[in-house]
CSV table of C-alpha atoms and ligand atoms in Angstrom, one decimal:
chain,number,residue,atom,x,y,z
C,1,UNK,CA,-10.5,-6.3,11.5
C,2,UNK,CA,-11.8,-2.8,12.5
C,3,UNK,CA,-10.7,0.3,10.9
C,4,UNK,CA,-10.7,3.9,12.0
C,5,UNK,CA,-11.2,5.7,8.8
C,6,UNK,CA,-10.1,9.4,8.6
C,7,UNK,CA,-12.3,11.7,6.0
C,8,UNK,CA,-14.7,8.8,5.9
C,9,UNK,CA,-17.6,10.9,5.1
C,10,UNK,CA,-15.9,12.4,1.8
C,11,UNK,CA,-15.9,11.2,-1.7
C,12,UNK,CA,-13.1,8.0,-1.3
C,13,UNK,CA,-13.2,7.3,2.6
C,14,UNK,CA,-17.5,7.0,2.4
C,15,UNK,CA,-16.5,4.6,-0.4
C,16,UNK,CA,-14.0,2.5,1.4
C,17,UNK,CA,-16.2,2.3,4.3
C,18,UNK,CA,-18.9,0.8,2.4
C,19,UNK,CA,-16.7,-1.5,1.0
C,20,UNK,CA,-14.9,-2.4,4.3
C,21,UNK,CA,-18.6,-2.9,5.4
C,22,UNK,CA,-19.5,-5.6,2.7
C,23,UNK,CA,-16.1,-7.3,3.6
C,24,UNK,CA,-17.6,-7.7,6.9
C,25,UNK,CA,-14.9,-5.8,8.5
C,26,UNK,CA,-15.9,-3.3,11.5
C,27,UNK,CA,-15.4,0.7,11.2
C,28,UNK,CA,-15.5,3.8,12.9
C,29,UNK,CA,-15.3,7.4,11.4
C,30,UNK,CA,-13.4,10.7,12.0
C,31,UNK,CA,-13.9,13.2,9.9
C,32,UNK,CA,-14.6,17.5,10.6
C,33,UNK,CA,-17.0,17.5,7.8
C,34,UNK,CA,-15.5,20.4,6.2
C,35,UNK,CA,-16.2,19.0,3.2
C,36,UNK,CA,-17.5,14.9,3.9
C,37,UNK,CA,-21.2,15.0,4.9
C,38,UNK,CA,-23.0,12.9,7.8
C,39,UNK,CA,-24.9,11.4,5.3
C,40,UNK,CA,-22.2,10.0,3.5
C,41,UNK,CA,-21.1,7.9,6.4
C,42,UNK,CA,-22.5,4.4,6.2
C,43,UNK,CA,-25.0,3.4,8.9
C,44,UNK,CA,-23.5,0.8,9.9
C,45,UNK,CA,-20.3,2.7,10.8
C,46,UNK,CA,-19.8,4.8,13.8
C,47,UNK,CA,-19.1,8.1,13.5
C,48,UNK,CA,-16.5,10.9,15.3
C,49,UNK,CA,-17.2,14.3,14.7
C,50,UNK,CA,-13.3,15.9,15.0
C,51,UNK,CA,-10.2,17.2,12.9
C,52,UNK,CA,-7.4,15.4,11.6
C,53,UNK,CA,-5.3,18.1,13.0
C,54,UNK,CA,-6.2,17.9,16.7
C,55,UNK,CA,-4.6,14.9,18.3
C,56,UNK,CA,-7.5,14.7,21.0
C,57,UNK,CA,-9.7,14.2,18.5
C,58,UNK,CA,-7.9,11.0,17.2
C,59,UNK,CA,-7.6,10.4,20.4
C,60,UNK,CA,-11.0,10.2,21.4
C,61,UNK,CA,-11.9,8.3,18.2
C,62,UNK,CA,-9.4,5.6,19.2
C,63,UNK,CA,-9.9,5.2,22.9
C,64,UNK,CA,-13.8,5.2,22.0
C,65,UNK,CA,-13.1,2.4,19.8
C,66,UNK,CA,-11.3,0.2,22.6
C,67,UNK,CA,-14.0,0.7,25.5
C,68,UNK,CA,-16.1,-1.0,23.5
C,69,UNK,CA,-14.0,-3.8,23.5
C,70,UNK,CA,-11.9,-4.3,20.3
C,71,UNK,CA,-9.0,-1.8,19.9
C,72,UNK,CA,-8.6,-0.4,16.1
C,73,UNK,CA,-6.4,-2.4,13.9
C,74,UNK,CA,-5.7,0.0,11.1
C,75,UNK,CA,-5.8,3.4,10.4
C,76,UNK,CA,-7.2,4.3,6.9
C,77,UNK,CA,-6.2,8.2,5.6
C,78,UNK,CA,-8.8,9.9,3.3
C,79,UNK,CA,-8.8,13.5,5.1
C,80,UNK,CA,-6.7,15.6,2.6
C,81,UNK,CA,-7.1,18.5,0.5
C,82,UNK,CA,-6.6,17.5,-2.8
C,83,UNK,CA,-7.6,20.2,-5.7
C,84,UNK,CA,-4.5,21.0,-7.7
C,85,UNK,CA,-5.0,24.4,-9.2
C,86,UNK,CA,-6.3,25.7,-5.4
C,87,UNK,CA,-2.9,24.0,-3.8
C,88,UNK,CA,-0.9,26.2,-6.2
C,89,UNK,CA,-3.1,29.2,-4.8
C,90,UNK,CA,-2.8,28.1,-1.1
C,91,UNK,CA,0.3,26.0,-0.7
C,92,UNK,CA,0.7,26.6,3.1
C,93,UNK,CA,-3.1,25.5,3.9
C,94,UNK,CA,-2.4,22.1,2.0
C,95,UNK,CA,1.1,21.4,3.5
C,96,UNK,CA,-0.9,22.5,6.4
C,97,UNK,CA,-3.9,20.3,6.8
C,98,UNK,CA,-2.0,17.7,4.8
C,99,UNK,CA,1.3,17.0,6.4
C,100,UNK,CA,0.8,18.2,9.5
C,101,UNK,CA,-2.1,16.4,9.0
C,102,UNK,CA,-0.6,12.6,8.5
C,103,UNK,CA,2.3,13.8,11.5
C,104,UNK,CA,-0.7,14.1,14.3
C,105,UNK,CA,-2.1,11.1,12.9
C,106,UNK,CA,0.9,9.3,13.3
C,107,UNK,CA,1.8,10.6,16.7
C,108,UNK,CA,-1.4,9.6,17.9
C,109,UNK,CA,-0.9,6.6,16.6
C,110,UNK,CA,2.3,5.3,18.2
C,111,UNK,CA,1.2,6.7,21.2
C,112,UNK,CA,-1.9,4.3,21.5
C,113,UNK,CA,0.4,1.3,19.9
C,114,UNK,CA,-2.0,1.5,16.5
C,115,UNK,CA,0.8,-0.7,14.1
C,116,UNK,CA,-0.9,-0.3,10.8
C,117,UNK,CA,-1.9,2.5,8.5
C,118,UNK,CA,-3.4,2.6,4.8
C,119,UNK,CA,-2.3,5.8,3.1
C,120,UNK,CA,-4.1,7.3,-0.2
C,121,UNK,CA,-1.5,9.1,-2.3
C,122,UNK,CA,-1.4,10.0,-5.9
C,123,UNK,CA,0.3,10.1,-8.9
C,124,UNK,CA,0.8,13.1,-8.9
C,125,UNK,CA,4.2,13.0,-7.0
C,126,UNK,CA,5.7,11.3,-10.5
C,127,UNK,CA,5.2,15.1,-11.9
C,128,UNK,CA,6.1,14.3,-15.9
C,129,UNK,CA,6.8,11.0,-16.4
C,130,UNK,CA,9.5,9.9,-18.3
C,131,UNK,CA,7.9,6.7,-20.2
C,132,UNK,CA,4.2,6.5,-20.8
C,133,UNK,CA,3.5,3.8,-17.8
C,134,UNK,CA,3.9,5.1,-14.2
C,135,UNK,CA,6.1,2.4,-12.0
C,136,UNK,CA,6.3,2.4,-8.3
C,137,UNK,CA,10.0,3.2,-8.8
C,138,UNK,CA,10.0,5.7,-11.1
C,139,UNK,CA,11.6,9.1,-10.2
C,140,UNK,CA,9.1,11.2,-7.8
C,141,UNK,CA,9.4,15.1,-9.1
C,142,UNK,CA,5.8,16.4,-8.5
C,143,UNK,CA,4.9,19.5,-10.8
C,144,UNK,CA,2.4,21.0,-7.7
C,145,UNK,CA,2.2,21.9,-3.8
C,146,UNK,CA,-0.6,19.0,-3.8
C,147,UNK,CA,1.7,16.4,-5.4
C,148,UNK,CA,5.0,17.2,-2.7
C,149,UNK,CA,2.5,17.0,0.6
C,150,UNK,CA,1.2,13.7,-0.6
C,151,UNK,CA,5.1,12.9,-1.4
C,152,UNK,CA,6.4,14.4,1.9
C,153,UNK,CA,3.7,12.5,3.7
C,154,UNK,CA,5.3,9.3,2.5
C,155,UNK,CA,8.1,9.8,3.5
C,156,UNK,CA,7.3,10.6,6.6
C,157,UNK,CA,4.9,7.2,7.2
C,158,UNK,CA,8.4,5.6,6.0
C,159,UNK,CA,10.6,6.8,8.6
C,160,UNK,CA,8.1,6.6,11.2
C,161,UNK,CA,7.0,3.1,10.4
C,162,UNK,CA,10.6,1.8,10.6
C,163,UNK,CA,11.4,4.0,13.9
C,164,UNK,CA,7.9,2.1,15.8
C,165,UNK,CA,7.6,-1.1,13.8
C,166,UNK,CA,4.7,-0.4,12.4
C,167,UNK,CA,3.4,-1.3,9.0
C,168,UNK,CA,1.9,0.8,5.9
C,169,UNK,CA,0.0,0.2,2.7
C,170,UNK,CA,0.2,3.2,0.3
C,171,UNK,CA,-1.6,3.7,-2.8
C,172,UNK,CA,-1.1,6.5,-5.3
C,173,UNK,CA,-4.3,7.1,-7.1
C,174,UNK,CA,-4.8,7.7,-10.8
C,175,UNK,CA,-8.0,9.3,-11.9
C,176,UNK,CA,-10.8,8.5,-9.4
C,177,UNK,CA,-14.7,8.5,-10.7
C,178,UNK,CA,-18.0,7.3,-10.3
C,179,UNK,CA,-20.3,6.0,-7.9
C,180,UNK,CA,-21.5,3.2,-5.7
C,181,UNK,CA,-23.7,0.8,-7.0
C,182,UNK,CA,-26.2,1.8,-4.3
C,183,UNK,CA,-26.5,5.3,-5.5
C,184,UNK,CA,-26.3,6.2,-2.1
C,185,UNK,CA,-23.3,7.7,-1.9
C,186,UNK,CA,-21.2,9.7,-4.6
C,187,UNK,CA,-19.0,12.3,-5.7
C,188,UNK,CA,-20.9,15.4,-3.4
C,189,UNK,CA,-18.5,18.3,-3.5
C,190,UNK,CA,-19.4,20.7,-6.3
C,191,UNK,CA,-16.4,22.9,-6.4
C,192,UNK,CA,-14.4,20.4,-8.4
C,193,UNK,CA,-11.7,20.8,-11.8
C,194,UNK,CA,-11.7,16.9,-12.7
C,195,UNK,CA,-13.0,15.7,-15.9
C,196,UNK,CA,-15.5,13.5,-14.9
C,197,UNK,CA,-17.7,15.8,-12.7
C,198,UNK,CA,-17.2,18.3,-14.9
C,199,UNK,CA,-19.1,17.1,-18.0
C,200,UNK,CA,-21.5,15.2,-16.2
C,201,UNK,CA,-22.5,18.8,-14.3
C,202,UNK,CA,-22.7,19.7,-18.1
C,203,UNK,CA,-25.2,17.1,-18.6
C,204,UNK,CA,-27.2,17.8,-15.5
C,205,UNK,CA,-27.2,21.3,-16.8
C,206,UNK,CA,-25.5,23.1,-13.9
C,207,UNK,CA,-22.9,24.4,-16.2
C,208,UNK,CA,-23.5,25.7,-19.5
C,209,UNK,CA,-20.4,24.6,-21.1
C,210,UNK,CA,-17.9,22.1,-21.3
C,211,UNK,CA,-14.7,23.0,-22.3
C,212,UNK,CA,-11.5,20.6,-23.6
C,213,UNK,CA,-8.6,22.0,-22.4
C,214,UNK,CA,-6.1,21.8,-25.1
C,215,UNK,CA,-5.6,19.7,-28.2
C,216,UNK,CA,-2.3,20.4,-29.1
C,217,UNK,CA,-0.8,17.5,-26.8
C,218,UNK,CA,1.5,15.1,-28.3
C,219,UNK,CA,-0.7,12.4,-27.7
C,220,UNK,CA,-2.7,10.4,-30.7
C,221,UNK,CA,-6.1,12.9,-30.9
C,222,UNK,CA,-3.7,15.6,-29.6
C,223,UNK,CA,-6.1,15.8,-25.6
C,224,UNK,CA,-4.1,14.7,-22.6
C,225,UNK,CA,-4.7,10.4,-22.4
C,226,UNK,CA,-5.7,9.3,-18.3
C,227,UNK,CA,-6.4,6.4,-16.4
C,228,UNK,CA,-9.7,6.5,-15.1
C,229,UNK,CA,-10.4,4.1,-11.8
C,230,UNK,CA,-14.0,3.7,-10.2
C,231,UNK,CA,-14.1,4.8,-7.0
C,232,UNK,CA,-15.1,1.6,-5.7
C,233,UNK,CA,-12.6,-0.8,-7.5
C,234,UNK,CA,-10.2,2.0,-5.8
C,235,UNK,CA,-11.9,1.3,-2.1
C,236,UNK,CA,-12.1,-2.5,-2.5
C,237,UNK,CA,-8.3,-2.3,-3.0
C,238,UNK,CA,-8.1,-0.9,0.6
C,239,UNK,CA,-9.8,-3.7,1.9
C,240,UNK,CA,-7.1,-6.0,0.3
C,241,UNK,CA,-4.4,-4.1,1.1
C,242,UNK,CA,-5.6,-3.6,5.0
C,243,UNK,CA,-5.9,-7.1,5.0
C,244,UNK,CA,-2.7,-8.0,3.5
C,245,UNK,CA,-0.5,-5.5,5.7
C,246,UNK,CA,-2.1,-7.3,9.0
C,247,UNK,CA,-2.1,-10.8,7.8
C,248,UNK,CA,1.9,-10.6,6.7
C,249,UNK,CA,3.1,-7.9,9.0
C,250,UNK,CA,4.7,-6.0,6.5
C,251,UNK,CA,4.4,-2.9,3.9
C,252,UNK,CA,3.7,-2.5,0.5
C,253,UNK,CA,3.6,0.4,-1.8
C,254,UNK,CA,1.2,0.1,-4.8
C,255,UNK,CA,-0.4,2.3,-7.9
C,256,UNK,CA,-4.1,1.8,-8.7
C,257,UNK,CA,-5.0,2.7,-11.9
C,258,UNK,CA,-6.9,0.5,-14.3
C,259,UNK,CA,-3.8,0.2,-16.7
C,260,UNK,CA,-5.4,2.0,-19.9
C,261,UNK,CA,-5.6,5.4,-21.1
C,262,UNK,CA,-8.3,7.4,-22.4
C,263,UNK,CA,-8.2,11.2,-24.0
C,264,UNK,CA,-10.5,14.0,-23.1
C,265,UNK,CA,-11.6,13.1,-26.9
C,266,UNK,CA,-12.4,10.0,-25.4
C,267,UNK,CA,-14.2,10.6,-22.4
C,268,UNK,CA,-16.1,12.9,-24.1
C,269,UNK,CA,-17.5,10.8,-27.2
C,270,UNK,CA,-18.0,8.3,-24.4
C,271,UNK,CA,-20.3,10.4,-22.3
C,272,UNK,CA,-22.4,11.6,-25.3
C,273,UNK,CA,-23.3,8.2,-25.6
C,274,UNK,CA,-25.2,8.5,-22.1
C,275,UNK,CA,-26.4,12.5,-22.8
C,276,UNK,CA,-25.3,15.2,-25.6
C,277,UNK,CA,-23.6,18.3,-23.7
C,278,UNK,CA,-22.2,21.3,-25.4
C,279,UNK,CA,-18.8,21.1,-25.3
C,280,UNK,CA,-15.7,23.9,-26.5
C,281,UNK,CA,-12.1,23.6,-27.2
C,282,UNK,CA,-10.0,25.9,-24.8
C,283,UNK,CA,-6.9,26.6,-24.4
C,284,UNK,CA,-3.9,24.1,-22.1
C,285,UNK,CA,-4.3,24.4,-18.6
C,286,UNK,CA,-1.2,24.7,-16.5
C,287,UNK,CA,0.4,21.8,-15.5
C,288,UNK,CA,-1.1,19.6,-17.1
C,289,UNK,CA,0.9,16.2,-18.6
C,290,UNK,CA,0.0,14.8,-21.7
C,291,UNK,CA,-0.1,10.9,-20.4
C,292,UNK,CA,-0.3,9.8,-17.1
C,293,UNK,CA,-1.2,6.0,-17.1
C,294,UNK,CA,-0.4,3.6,-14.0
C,295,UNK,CA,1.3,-0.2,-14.6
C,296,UNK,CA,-0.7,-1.4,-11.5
C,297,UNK,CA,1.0,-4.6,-11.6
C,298,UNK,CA,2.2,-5.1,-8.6
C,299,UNK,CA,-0.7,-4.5,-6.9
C,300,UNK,CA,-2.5,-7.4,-9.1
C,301,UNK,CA,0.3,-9.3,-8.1
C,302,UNK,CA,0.4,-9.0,-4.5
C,303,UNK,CA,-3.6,-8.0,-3.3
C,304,UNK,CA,-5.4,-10.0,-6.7
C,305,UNK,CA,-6.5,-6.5,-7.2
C,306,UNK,CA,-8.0,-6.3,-10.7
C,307,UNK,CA,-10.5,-3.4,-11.3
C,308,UNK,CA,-13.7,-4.6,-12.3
C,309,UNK,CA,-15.3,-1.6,-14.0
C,310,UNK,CA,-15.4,0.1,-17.3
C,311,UNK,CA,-15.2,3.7,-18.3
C,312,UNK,CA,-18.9,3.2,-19.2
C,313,UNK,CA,-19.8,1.9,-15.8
C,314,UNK,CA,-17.6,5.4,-14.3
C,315,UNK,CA,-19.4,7.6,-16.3
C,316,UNK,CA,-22.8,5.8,-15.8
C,317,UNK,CA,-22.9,5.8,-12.0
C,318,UNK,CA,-21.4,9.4,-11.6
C,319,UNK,CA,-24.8,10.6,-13.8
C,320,UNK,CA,-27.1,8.7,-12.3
C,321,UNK,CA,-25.5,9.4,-9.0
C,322,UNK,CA,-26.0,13.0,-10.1
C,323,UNK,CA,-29.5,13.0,-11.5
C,324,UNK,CA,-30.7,11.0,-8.1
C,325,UNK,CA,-29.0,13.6,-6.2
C,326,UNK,CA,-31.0,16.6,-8.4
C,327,UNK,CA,-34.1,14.6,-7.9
C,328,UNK,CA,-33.8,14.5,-3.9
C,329,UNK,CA,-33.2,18.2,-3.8
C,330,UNK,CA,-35.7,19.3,-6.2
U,1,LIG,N1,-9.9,18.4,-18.5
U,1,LIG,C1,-10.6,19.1,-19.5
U,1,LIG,N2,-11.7,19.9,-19.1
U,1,LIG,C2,-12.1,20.0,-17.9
U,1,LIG,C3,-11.5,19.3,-16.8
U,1,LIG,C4,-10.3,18.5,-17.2
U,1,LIG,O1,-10.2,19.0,-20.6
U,1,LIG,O2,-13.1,20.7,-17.6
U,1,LIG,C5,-8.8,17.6,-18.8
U,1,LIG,C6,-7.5,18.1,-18.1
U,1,LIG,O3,-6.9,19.1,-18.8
U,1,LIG,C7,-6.7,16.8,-18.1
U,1,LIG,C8,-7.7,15.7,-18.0
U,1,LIG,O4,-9.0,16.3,-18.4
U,1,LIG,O5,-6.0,16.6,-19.3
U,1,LIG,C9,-7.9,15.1,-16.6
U,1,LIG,O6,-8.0,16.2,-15.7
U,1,LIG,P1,-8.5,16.0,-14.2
U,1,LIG,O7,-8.5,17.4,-13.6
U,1,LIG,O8,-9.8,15.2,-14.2
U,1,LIG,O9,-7.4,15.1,-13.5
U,1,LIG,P2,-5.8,15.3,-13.4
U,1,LIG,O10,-5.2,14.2,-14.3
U,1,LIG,O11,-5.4,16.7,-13.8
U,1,LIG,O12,-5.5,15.0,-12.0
């Protein structure tokens, strides 16, 4: 199989691409590197400087990709914005760069006859869940600009995949963390709000505080509860999935969480059992739910996708990934 991967030099396309690699599948990159870096991109993978948003670009990526011999199979998205608080700030830059995104994608797609695409969405187009499990068919109400492109944008691979035959695999991501196993390649971009980053940044000491947002929740310990994912049980399920769409010509819609929940409480007595970090109760932050776990099911039952790693392991590799990364620049 050979992949073009979109925003394969950011934090989950770099991983996918190192795990399409080990599966001994073939892959080319596109990404603007407006926030993926060149050194992110696996050597074995080619790489396109261009922009999601410029159909020449694609273009160029894809028709590169056939001279040498073997046209691209599937299309793998990675290349959207995806801070919440900053899409509630700048909603027309993220429906922007996000749907128009995915609609020049799939233009350029159908144009050069490219019938298969693998789609990261979220779960944040569920909004606030009614029960404390996210299904695939649960109502779709996000709370957030970030949560309706990603929501828009499937409904737009939907239509255009039944209008040109063509097939999709769509995942909507829980909580993503951690690193590779190589320690090569990580979470990079500093400017984050997720959980993860944020106390191990603590840890590294580039911030001076932690801060728990909220304890008032009606949740056991009273934090918000999460499903944490490593980022590379995430990408292996996009090798399955790629596979799986190509081998049975069809589509498939999946979550990918690891099925369990875990509080900020949690996560935090967890991480101090890596590193002590100073840590402060704050107040809620806006729109934030008190559960969000996935029932990943279905995609157990139709890839075999089981995730492999532990909370530990997350929180493990995203410090050391961090404390290699201090070391090189020091
Ligand atoms: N959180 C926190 N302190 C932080 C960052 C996040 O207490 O500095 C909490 C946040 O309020 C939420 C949970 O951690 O309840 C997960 O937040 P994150 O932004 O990582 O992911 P989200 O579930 O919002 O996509």
């Amino acid at each position: 199989m050979k992949a073009l991967v979109i925003g394969g030099a950011g934090y989950i396309g770099s991983h996918a691409v190192y795990e399409l690699i080990r599966a001994g599948h073939e892959v080319a990159v596109l990404d603007n590197l407006s926030t993926g870096k060149r050194e992110m991109v696996h050597r074995d993978a080619r790489f396109y400087e261009g922009d999601i948003l410029n159909k020449t670009d694609i273009a160029r990526a894809i028709e590169g990709e056939a001279a040498l011999g073997r046209p691209v199979d599937v299309v793998m998205h990675f290349a959207a914005k995806l801070i919440v608080p900053e899409s509630v700030e700048q909603p027309l830059e993220y429906y922007h760069n996000n749907v128009e995104g995915v609609r020049v994608m799939l233009e350029t797609m159908v144009e050069h006859g490219i019938g298969n695409l693998v789609f990261s969405s979220t779960a944040a187009v569920y909004g606030e869940p009614e029960h404390d499990e996210c299904l695939e068919d649960d109502d779709l109400m996000p709370i957030n600009p970030y949560g309706d492109t990603k929501l828009a944008s499937e409904k737009m691979i939907k239509w255009v995949c039944a209008a040109h035959d063509m097939n999709y695999c769509i995942f909507r991501y829980f909580n993503v963390a951690g690193a590779d196993d190589s320690l090569e390649i990580g979470l990079e971009k500093d400017q984050v709000t997720w959980l993860v980053p944020l106390i191990m940044q603590t840890v590294v000491g580039e911030r001076d505080m932690f801060y728990i947002f909220g304890t008032d929740y009606e949740t056991p310990d009273g934090t918000c509860v999460r499903d944490y994912v490593h980022v590379s049980d995430l990408a292996r399920a996009h090798v399955l999935g790629a596979e799986y769409i190509l081998e049975n010509d069809t589509s498939i819609l999946c979550n990918l969480g690891s099925g369990s929940g875990y509080s900020v409480a949690e996560v935090v007595t967890a991480a101090k059992k890596l590193a002590d970090f100073p840590v402060t109760i704050a107040e809620r932050r806006a729109g934030d739910p008190a559960k969000l776990i996935a029932n990943s099911d279905r995609a157990k039952e139709i890839l075999g996708w089981m995730p492999k790693r532990t909370l530990d392991d997350i929180l493990r590799s995203d410090l050391e990934f961090r404390r290699r990364r201090q070391a090189r620049k020091a």
